[in-house]
Amino acid sequence: MSTVTRRLLKELQDIQRELSEEIVSLEPIDEDDILQWRAVLRGPKDTAYENGLFELYIDIPEQYPIHPPTLTFVTPVCHPNVHFESGEICLDILKTQWSPAWTLKSTCLAIHVLLANPEPSSPLNCDAANLLRCGDSIGYNSLVALYTQMYSM
Amino acid sequence: MDTDIEDPTDWPAEFAHLRETDQLLRCPICKEYLDTAMASANCGHTFCSLCVRRCLSQKTQCPMCHDQLTESDLQPSRLIDSLVKSFKQGRRQLLDTLTRNPQSPAPAQNGHRKRPRIQTRSSTRTAEGMLPTPQATSDRLAAADLSSDNELPAATDGEYLGSSPSSVQIIDDDDATLRGSSRRAKPTMVSCPSCGAKVRESTINSHLNRCLAGKTTEPDSKNFLRSRRTVPLSTGASRLPKPTKLAYKLLTESKLRKVLKELGIRATGDKHQMQARHSEWSPVSDRQLLKRLDVWESTASKPDATKTLATQRDVDRACSQICQHASTARRPVVASIPESPPSSQV
C-alpha cells in the first residue's frame, strides 16, 4: 500500500470514529478513489454564515502529505479570501505554510476558522474585502447573510 | 479494509490516556508508529527518520513548528525506539483485554480498581510511575494478562525476565525453549531484523545467521533474493552502501548518469528526472527498495491520478511485500547515516 493511501485510510478511520461538530461530513467522493474528497462545513456560530452548509472539494496530490491538498469551495461563498466563482481559497497553510503534520480534518477546521476571521489584506473577493476595509461591518454582514441564504441553506 | 490500519482511536474513549500515549508514539508526518525516531536538536520534535528527511529535502523547516531545521540537526532517539517497540508488542494484547473481555480471568476486584486508576493517573502519576509497589505490579499483570513484553515498570519477577524483548536476541536456543515453553503454549514470533520475516523466537539466531549469509530459504523471499542479485552474496546488513549527498548542480548529466548506474538505480531520462530519482533514493538507500522507487516514479509523475487507479491498486499489492522487507531492512542503513553534516560529494 502506498504511503499516501495508508495515511489517508488512517485519517478516514479517525474521521469515521469521531468528527467535530464544525464538520458535517468529510469523506472520499468515490470509494475507489482515495485522492478526491468532499467536505461539508457548518457555518460558524455567531457569524453571518451561521446555519449555512458549505461544500468543499478536496484534491489530494500523490505526494501528500509532503505537498498540501487543494481545497476549493463548491458552494458559492461570499468571503474576502474566497474567489466567488472558482471557489479558490487564499490561506497560507494551503500554500507556503503547509506542514505535513496537518491532516484533512485540521485543514477543514482551519477553513472553518477562516470563515469567521477574514483577512481583507489579501483578498480574492475585492468587494467583500473593501466593505471590511472601510469598516462597514453592517454592510459586510448583510451581504454575507444574503449569499448564505441564497446558496447554502 | 480497516483491519490492518491501527489508529489511536482503537482505544476505547474511556482510556483517554492510552489513546494519548498511542498518539504520542506516532510520527506527525505519516501517523504510523515512529520508525527510527529522529529528534530535532533545536525544537525537540520527533519524526520517523525517513519522513523527516523527505520533508527536509523540500523545505528546511521543522514540520511541527516551522523552525529552521537541517538534517545535521537531527539526533537519533533510542529511548523512543525502544518505547515504540515494546508498546507495539503489547498493544494487541492490551487492546483485546480492554475491549473484548472487560471481566478478565481475575474477578471483579480488578474491574473495580483498574478503571479509577487509569482515570486518576494524571494525579498520581509520579507516585505510581516512580515507585511501583509489588501490589500494583502484580495487580496490573493479572488484570491485563500481560506476558511482560510491554509496560512492566521493572521486571522484579525472575520468570518474566526470560521473555523481555531485549533478551530475545541473545537467548540461546535451548534456553529459550526451556524457559519459554513452561510459560507459553504458543511460540513467540519475532521479526527478523534483516529480512523482516516472522520467525520463531527460539530459531531467530540460526535464521539470522542464514539470512545474513544470504542463504534465505523462506518462500516469500523471492523479491529479496532478486533485488540482492546485484549485491555480492556475502554483503551483510552492515555493509550496505552509505547514502551520500550529491551537489547536483555541479554534476553534468553524464556524470550523474554514471553515479546512478553505479548505485544500480535506473539511469534513464534527463538530468532533472535522474536528480529526482536520486534524491528520493538517498534517504531510503537500500537496494531492496529500488522497486519501490519505480513505483514511486510511476505514480508521482502521472499528471492525472484518477485514470490510474486500477494500476495504482495493482502496484500497491505488488509493492506491499517489498515494503514489508523495507520497514525492517532499512533500519541498519538509516542508523548508519552519519550524524555530522554529510559532505557533498562530486
Coordinates of C-alpha atoms in Angstrom, one line a residue:
Chain A
M1 CA 0.0 0.0 0.0
S2 CA 1.5 3.3 -0.9
T3 CA 2.3 5.9 1.8
V4 CA -0.4 8.3 0.7
T5 CA -3.1 5.6 0.6
R6 CA -2.1 4.3 4.0
R7 CA -2.1 7.7 5.6
L8 CA -5.5 8.7 4.0
L9 CA -7.1 5.4 5.3
K10 CA -5.8 6.3 8.7
E11 CA -7.3 9.7 8.5
L12 CA -10.6 8.3 7.2
Q13 CA -10.7 5.9 10.1
D14 CA -10.1 8.7 12.6
I15 CA -12.8 10.8 11.0
Q16 CA -15.3 8.0 10.9
R17 CA -14.8 7.4 14.7
E18 CA -15.0 11.0 15.8
L19 CA -15.9 14.1 13.9
S20 CA -16.1 17.5 15.4
E21 CA -19.3 19.5 15.2
E22 CA -17.9 22.1 12.8
I23 CA -17.6 19.4 10.1
V24 CA -20.8 17.8 8.9
S25 CA -19.1 15.3 6.7
L26 CA -15.6 14.5 5.3
E27 CA -15.1 11.5 3.1
P28 CA -13.8 10.4 -0.3
I29 CA -16.3 11.1 -3.1
D30 CA -15.9 7.7 -4.7
E31 CA -15.0 4.6 -2.8
D32 CA -12.4 3.6 -5.5
D33 CA -10.6 6.9 -5.4
I34 CA -9.0 7.9 -2.1
L35 CA -7.4 11.0 -3.6
Q36 CA -10.6 13.0 -4.1
W37 CA -12.6 14.0 -1.1
R38 CA -15.7 16.1 -0.3
A39 CA -16.3 18.0 2.9
V40 CA -19.3 19.8 4.2
L41 CA -18.7 22.5 6.8
R42 CA -21.2 24.1 9.1
G43 CA -21.2 27.9 9.1
P44 CA -19.5 29.3 12.2
K45 CA -21.8 30.3 15.0
D46 CA -22.4 34.0 15.7
T47 CA -21.4 35.0 12.2
A48 CA -23.4 35.8 9.0
Y49 CA -22.5 32.2 7.8
E50 CA -24.5 30.6 10.7
N51 CA -26.9 27.9 9.6
G52 CA -25.3 27.6 6.2
L53 CA -23.8 24.4 4.9
F54 CA -20.7 24.8 2.7
E55 CA -19.4 22.1 0.4
L56 CA -15.7 21.8 -0.3
Y57 CA -13.9 19.7 -3.0
I58 CA -10.5 18.3 -1.9
D59 CA -8.0 17.2 -4.4
I60 CA -5.0 15.3 -2.9
P61 CA -1.7 15.0 -4.7
E62 CA 0.3 11.7 -4.8
Q63 CA 3.0 13.4 -2.7
Y64 CA 0.6 14.1 0.2
P65 CA 1.4 14.9 3.0
I66 CA 4.7 16.4 1.8
H67 CA 2.6 18.6 -0.6
P68 CA -0.6 20.2 0.5
P69 CA -4.1 19.2 -0.7
T70 CA -6.0 21.6 -2.9
L71 CA -9.3 22.7 -1.4
T72 CA -12.0 24.7 -3.2
F73 CA -15.4 25.7 -2.2
V74 CA -18.2 24.1 -4.3
T75 CA -20.9 26.2 -2.7
P76 CA -20.6 29.8 -3.7
V77 CA -19.3 31.7 -0.7
C78 CA -19.0 35.4 -0.2
H79 CA -15.8 35.9 1.7
P80 CA -12.8 38.2 1.2
N81 CA -10.4 35.3 0.9
V82 CA -12.5 33.0 -1.3
H83 CA -12.9 33.5 -5.0
F84 CA -16.7 33.8 -5.6
E85 CA -16.7 31.9 -9.0
S86 CA -13.9 29.4 -8.8
G87 CA -14.1 28.7 -5.1
E88 CA -10.4 29.1 -4.7
I89 CA -9.2 29.8 -1.1
C90 CA -6.4 32.1 -0.1
L91 CA -4.9 30.6 3.0
D92 CA -1.2 30.4 3.9
I93 CA -1.4 26.9 5.3
L94 CA -2.6 25.7 1.9
K95 CA 0.4 27.2 0.2
T96 CA 3.6 28.3 1.8
Q97 CA 2.9 27.5 5.5
W98 CA 1.7 23.9 4.8
S99 CA 3.2 21.3 7.1
P100 CA 2.9 17.5 6.7
A101 CA 1.7 17.4 10.2
W102 CA -1.6 18.9 9.1
T103 CA -4.4 16.5 8.4
L104 CA -7.5 16.9 6.2
K105 CA -9.6 17.3 9.3
S106 CA -7.3 20.0 10.8
T107 CA -7.2 21.7 7.4
C108 CA -11.0 21.8 7.2
L109 CA -11.1 23.2 10.7
A110 CA -8.6 25.9 9.6
I111 CA -11.0 26.9 6.8
H112 CA -13.9 26.9 9.2
V113 CA -11.9 29.4 11.3
L114 CA -11.1 31.4 8.2
L115 CA -14.8 31.9 7.5
A116 CA -15.2 33.6 10.9
N117 CA -11.9 35.5 10.7
P118 CA -11.5 37.1 7.2
E119 CA -8.2 38.6 6.3
P120 CA -9.1 41.6 4.0
S121 CA -5.5 42.5 3.2
S122 CA -5.0 39.6 0.8
P123 CA -8.4 39.4 -1.0
L124 CA -9.7 37.2 -3.7
N125 CA -13.1 38.9 -3.4
C126 CA -12.4 42.6 -3.6
D127 CA -16.0 43.7 -3.0
A128 CA -16.3 41.9 0.3
A129 CA -12.8 42.9 1.3
N130 CA -13.5 46.6 0.6
L131 CA -16.5 46.6 2.7
L132 CA -14.5 45.3 5.6
R133 CA -11.6 47.6 5.0
C134 CA -13.9 50.6 5.1
G135 CA -15.2 49.3 8.4
D136 CA -18.7 48.7 7.1
S137 CA -19.4 45.6 9.1
I138 CA -23.1 46.0 8.9
G139 CA -22.9 46.1 5.1
Y140 CA -20.5 43.2 5.0
N141 CA -22.6 41.0 7.4
S142 CA -25.8 41.6 5.5
L143 CA -24.1 40.9 2.1
V144 CA -22.7 37.6 3.5
A145 CA -26.0 36.7 5.1
L146 CA -27.7 37.3 1.8
Y147 CA -25.4 35.0 -0.1
T148 CA -25.5 32.4 2.6
Q149 CA -29.3 32.3 2.4
M150 CA -29.2 32.2 -1.4
Y151 CA -26.7 29.4 -1.8
S152 CA -26.1 27.4 1.3
M153 CA -29.3 26.9 3.1
Chain B
M1 CA -10.0 -2.7 4.7
D2 CA -9.6 -1.2 8.1
T3 CA -8.2 -4.3 9.7
D4 CA -4.6 -3.5 9.3
I5 CA -4.9 0.2 9.9
E6 CA -4.0 0.9 13.5
D7 CA -5.1 4.2 14.9
P8 CA -5.2 5.9 18.3
T9 CA -9.0 5.7 18.2
D10 CA -8.7 1.9 18.5
W11 CA -8.6 2.6 22.2
P12 CA -12.0 2.9 23.9
A13 CA -12.8 6.5 24.7
E14 CA -12.7 6.0 28.4
F15 CA -9.0 5.1 28.2
A16 CA -8.0 8.6 27.1
H17 CA -4.5 8.3 28.5
L18 CA -3.8 5.2 26.4
R19 CA -5.1 7.0 23.4
E20 CA -2.8 9.9 24.1
T21 CA 0.2 7.6 24.6
D22 CA -0.6 5.9 21.3
Q23 CA -0.8 9.3 19.6
L24 CA 2.4 10.5 21.1
L25 CA 4.4 7.5 19.9
R26 CA 3.3 8.2 16.3
C27 CA 5.1 10.2 13.7
P28 CA 3.3 13.5 13.0
I29 CA 4.0 13.1 9.3
C30 CA 3.0 9.5 8.4
K31 CA 0.8 8.9 11.5
E32 CA 2.5 5.5 11.9
Y33 CA 4.5 4.5 14.9
L34 CA 7.8 6.2 14.9
D35 CA 10.3 4.2 12.8
T36 CA 13.9 5.0 13.7
A37 CA 12.9 8.2 15.6
M38 CA 14.9 11.3 15.0
A39 CA 14.6 14.3 17.2
S40 CA 15.4 17.9 16.2
A41 CA 18.2 19.2 18.4
N42 CA 16.7 22.7 18.3
C43 CA 13.0 22.3 19.0
G44 CA 12.8 18.6 20.1
H45 CA 10.1 17.5 17.8
T46 CA 10.4 13.8 16.8
F47 CA 9.7 12.1 13.5
C48 CA 10.5 9.0 11.6
S49 CA 13.9 9.2 10.1
L50 CA 12.6 8.7 6.5
C51 CA 9.6 11.0 6.8
V52 CA 11.6 14.0 8.2
R53 CA 14.3 13.5 5.6
R54 CA 11.7 13.6 2.8
C55 CA 10.3 16.8 4.2
L56 CA 13.7 18.4 4.7
S57 CA 14.5 17.7 1.1
Q58 CA 11.6 20.0 0.2
K59 CA 12.0 22.7 2.9
T60 CA 14.5 23.1 5.7
Q61 CA 11.9 23.7 8.4
C62 CA 10.6 21.6 11.3
P63 CA 7.2 20.3 10.1
M64 CA 5.7 21.0 13.5
C65 CA 6.9 24.5 14.4
H66 CA 8.5 25.8 11.2
D67 CA 11.8 26.4 13.0
Q68 CA 14.9 26.2 10.8
L69 CA 15.9 22.5 10.7
T70 CA 18.5 20.7 8.6
E71 CA 19.5 17.0 8.5
S72 CA 22.5 17.7 10.6
D73 CA 20.3 18.9 13.5
L74 CA 18.6 15.5 13.7
Q75 CA 19.6 13.2 16.5
P76 CA 18.6 9.6 17.0
S77 CA 16.3 8.9 19.9
R78 CA 16.9 5.4 21.1
L79 CA 14.7 5.6 24.1
I80 CA 11.7 6.4 21.8
D81 CA 12.6 3.5 19.5
S82 CA 12.5 1.1 22.5
L83 CA 9.3 2.6 23.8
V84 CA 7.6 2.2 20.4
K85 CA 8.9 -1.4 20.1
S86 CA 7.6 -2.5 23.5
F87 CA 4.3 -0.6 23.1
K88 CA 3.7 -2.2 19.7
Q89 CA 4.4 -5.7 21.1
G90 CA 1.9 -5.3 23.9
R91 CA -0.7 -3.3 22.1
R92 CA -2.8 -6.0 20.6
Q93 CA -3.0 -7.9 23.8
L94 CA -3.8 -4.9 25.9
L95 CA -6.4 -3.8 23.4
D96 CA -8.0 -7.3 23.4
T97 CA -8.1 -7.4 27.1
L98 CA -9.6 -3.9 27.4
T99 CA -12.2 -4.3 24.7
R100 CA -13.3 -7.9 24.4
N101 CA -13.4 -9.2 27.9
P102 CA -13.7 -6.4 30.5
Q103 CA -14.2 -9.2 33.1
S104 CA -10.8 -10.8 32.6
P105 CA -9.9 -14.1 34.4
A106 CA -9.2 -12.3 37.7
P107 CA -12.5 -11.4 39.2
A108 CA -14.4 -8.1 39.9
Q109 CA -11.8 -6.5 42.1
N110 CA -9.7 -5.8 39.1
G111 CA -12.5 -4.3 37.1
H112 CA -13.2 -2.2 40.1
R113 CA -9.7 -0.9 40.5
K114 CA -8.5 -0.7 37.0
R115 CA -10.7 2.0 35.7
P116 CA -10.4 4.5 38.5
R117 CA -6.6 4.0 38.4
I118 CA -6.3 4.9 34.8
Q119 CA -8.6 7.9 35.1
T120 CA -6.8 9.3 38.0
R121 CA -3.4 8.5 36.6
S122 CA -2.5 12.1 35.9
S123 CA -2.9 13.0 39.6
T124 CA -1.0 10.0 40.9
R125 CA 1.4 9.6 38.0
T126 CA 4.6 10.5 39.8
A127 CA 3.9 8.3 42.8
E128 CA 2.9 5.3 40.7
G129 CA 5.4 5.7 38.0
M130 CA 8.4 6.2 40.2
L131 CA 7.7 3.6 42.8
P132 CA 5.7 0.7 41.5
T133 CA 4.6 -1.3 44.5
P134 CA 4.7 -5.1 44.2
Q135 CA 0.9 -5.0 44.8
A136 CA 0.3 -2.6 41.8
T137 CA 2.6 -4.6 39.6
S138 CA 1.0 -8.0 40.1
D139 CA -2.4 -6.4 40.0
R140 CA -1.8 -4.9 36.6
L141 CA -0.4 -8.2 35.4
A142 CA -3.4 -10.1 36.5
A143 CA -5.8 -7.6 35.1
A144 CA -4.3 -7.2 31.7
D145 CA -2.7 -10.7 31.4
L146 CA 0.4 -9.1 30.1
S147 CA 3.2 -11.5 29.3
S148 CA 5.7 -8.9 30.3
D149 CA 6.6 -7.5 27.0
N150 CA 5.1 -4.1 27.4
E151 CA 4.8 -1.6 30.2
L152 CA 6.2 -3.5 33.2
P153 CA 8.0 -0.8 35.2
A154 CA 10.7 -3.1 36.4
A155 CA 10.8 -6.8 36.0
T156 CA 11.1 -7.9 39.5
D157 CA 10.0 -11.5 38.8
G158 CA 12.7 -13.7 37.6
E159 CA 10.4 -15.6 35.4
Y160 CA 9.4 -12.6 33.3
L161 CA 13.0 -11.7 32.6
G162 CA 13.4 -14.5 30.1
S163 CA 10.9 -13.2 27.7
S164 CA 11.6 -9.5 27.9
P165 CA 12.1 -8.1 24.4
S166 CA 15.7 -7.1 24.9
S167 CA 16.8 -10.6 25.7
V168 CA 15.1 -12.1 22.7
Q169 CA 18.2 -11.6 20.6
I170 CA 20.7 -13.1 23.0
I171 CA 18.9 -16.1 24.4
D172 CA 20.3 -19.4 23.4
D173 CA 18.0 -21.8 21.5
D174 CA 17.9 -24.3 24.3
D175 CA 17.5 -21.7 26.9
A176 CA 14.5 -20.2 25.2
T177 CA 12.7 -23.5 24.9
L178 CA 13.4 -24.4 28.5
R179 CA 12.2 -21.1 29.9
G180 CA 9.7 -20.2 27.3
S181 CA 7.7 -23.3 26.9
S182 CA 6.8 -23.5 30.5
R183 CA 5.1 -20.2 30.4
R184 CA 3.5 -20.1 27.0
A185 CA 1.7 -22.6 24.9
K186 CA 2.2 -20.6 21.7
P187 CA 5.6 -19.9 20.4
T188 CA 6.5 -16.2 20.3
M189 CA 7.1 -15.0 16.8
V190 CA 9.7 -12.2 16.3
S191 CA 10.5 -10.5 13.1
C192 CA 14.0 -10.9 11.6
P193 CA 15.9 -7.6 11.7
S194 CA 17.4 -8.4 8.4
C195 CA 14.7 -9.7 6.1
G196 CA 11.6 -8.9 8.1
A197 CA 10.2 -12.5 8.0
K198 CA 8.3 -13.7 11.1
V199 CA 10.4 -16.4 12.8
R200 CA 10.0 -18.4 16.0
E201 CA 11.8 -16.7 18.8
S202 CA 13.8 -19.9 19.5
T203 CA 15.1 -20.1 16.0
I204 CA 15.9 -16.5 15.4
N205 CA 19.6 -16.9 15.8
S206 CA 20.0 -19.7 13.3
H207 CA 17.7 -17.8 11.0
L208 CA 19.7 -14.6 11.3
N209 CA 22.9 -16.4 10.5
R210 CA 21.4 -17.9 7.4
C211 CA 19.9 -14.6 6.5
L212 CA 23.0 -12.6 6.8
A213 CA 24.9 -15.1 4.8
G214 CA 22.4 -14.6 2.0
K215 CA 21.0 -18.1 2.1
T216 CA 17.4 -17.3 2.9
T217 CA 15.1 -20.1 2.1
E218 CA 11.8 -18.5 3.0
P219 CA 9.2 -18.8 0.3
D220 CA 8.3 -15.1 0.4
S221 CA 11.9 -14.0 -0.2
K222 CA 11.7 -14.0 -4.0
N223 CA 11.8 -10.3 -4.2
F224 CA 14.5 -10.1 -1.6
L225 CA 16.7 -12.5 -3.5
R226 CA 16.2 -10.9 -6.8
S227 CA 17.0 -7.5 -5.6
R228 CA 20.0 -8.8 -3.9
R229 CA 21.4 -10.2 -7.1
T230 CA 23.3 -7.0 -7.7
V231 CA 25.0 -7.2 -4.4
P232 CA 27.7 -9.8 -3.7
L233 CA 26.1 -12.6 -1.6
S234 CA 28.5 -12.1 1.3
T235 CA 27.3 -8.5 1.8
G236 CA 25.8 -8.2 5.3
A237 CA 23.4 -5.6 6.5
S238 CA 26.3 -3.6 7.9
R239 CA 28.0 -3.2 4.6
L240 CA 25.1 -1.7 2.6
P241 CA 26.2 1.4 0.8
K242 CA 26.2 4.6 2.8
P243 CA 23.9 7.3 1.5
T244 CA 25.8 10.2 0.1
K245 CA 24.7 13.7 -0.8
L246 CA 25.4 15.0 -4.3
A247 CA 25.8 18.5 -5.4
Y248 CA 23.5 18.1 -8.4
K249 CA 24.2 21.5 -9.8
L250 CA 27.9 20.7 -10.2
L251 CA 27.3 17.4 -11.9
T252 CA 26.9 17.0 -15.6
E253 CA 24.2 14.8 -16.9
S254 CA 26.6 12.1 -18.0
K255 CA 28.3 12.1 -14.6
L256 CA 25.0 11.8 -12.8
R257 CA 24.0 9.0 -15.0
K258 CA 27.2 7.2 -14.2
V259 CA 26.6 7.7 -10.4
L260 CA 23.1 6.3 -10.8
K261 CA 24.4 3.3 -12.7
E262 CA 27.0 2.5 -10.1
L263 CA 24.3 2.6 -7.5
G264 CA 22.2 0.3 -9.5
I265 CA 19.4 2.9 -10.0
R266 CA 17.7 3.2 -13.3
A267 CA 19.6 5.9 -15.3
T268 CA 17.1 6.9 -17.9
G269 CA 15.5 10.3 -18.6
D270 CA 17.0 13.7 -18.4
K271 CA 19.1 15.2 -15.6
H272 CA 16.0 16.5 -13.8
Q273 CA 14.4 13.1 -13.7
M274 CA 17.6 11.4 -12.5
Q275 CA 18.1 14.1 -9.8
A276 CA 14.5 13.5 -8.5
R277 CA 15.1 9.8 -8.5
H278 CA 18.4 10.1 -6.6
S279 CA 17.0 12.4 -4.0
E280 CA 14.1 10.1 -3.4
W281 CA 16.6 7.2 -3.1
S282 CA 19.1 8.8 -0.8
P283 CA 17.1 8.7 2.5
V284 CA 15.9 5.3 1.7
S285 CA 19.2 3.9 0.4
D286 CA 18.6 0.3 0.1
R287 CA 18.8 -1.9 -2.9
Q288 CA 15.7 -3.7 -1.9
L289 CA 13.8 -0.5 -2.3
L290 CA 14.7 0.0 -5.9
K291 CA 11.5 -1.5 -7.0
R292 CA 9.6 0.8 -4.7
L293 CA 11.4 3.7 -6.3
D294 CA 10.0 2.5 -9.7
V295 CA 6.5 2.5 -8.1
W296 CA 7.0 6.0 -6.7
E297 CA 8.1 7.3 -10.1
S298 CA 5.2 5.7 -11.9
T299 CA 2.7 7.2 -9.5
A300 CA 4.4 10.6 -8.8
S301 CA 4.8 11.6 -12.4
K302 CA 1.3 10.8 -13.6
P303 CA -0.5 14.1 -14.1
D304 CA -4.0 12.6 -13.8
A305 CA -4.4 10.4 -10.8
T306 CA -8.0 9.5 -11.4
K307 CA -7.2 7.5 -14.5
T308 CA -4.5 5.4 -12.9
L309 CA -6.5 3.8 -10.2
A310 CA -6.6 0.3 -11.4
T311 CA -2.9 0.2 -12.0
Q312 CA -2.3 2.0 -8.7
R313 CA -4.0 -0.7 -6.8
D314 CA -2.1 -3.4 -8.6
V315 CA 1.1 -1.6 -7.9
D316 CA 0.1 -1.3 -4.3
R317 CA -0.4 -5.0 -4.0
A318 CA 2.8 -5.7 -5.7
C319 CA 4.8 -3.4 -3.6
S320 CA 3.3 -4.3 -0.2
Q321 CA 5.7 -7.2 0.0
I322 CA 8.7 -5.1 -0.7
C323 CA 7.5 -2.5 1.9
Q324 CA 7.4 -5.3 4.5
H325 CA 11.0 -6.0 3.9
A326 CA 11.8 -2.4 3.7
S327 CA 10.4 -1.5 7.1
T328 CA 13.0 -3.7 8.8
A329 CA 15.8 -3.7 6.3
R330 CA 16.0 0.0 6.3
R331 CA 16.8 0.2 10.0
P332 CA 20.5 -0.7 10.0
V333 CA 21.1 1.5 7.0
V334 CA 19.4 4.6 8.4
A335 CA 21.2 4.1 11.6
S336 CA 24.5 4.2 9.7
I337 CA 23.8 7.7 8.3
P338 CA 26.5 10.0 9.7
E339 CA 25.3 12.4 12.3
S340 CA 27.8 15.1 11.3
P341 CA 26.7 17.2 8.3
P342 CA 27.1 14.9 5.2
S343 CA 29.8 16.3 3.0
S344 CA 29.0 17.0 -0.6
Q345 CA 30.4 14.5 -3.0
V346 CA 31.0 15.2 -6.6

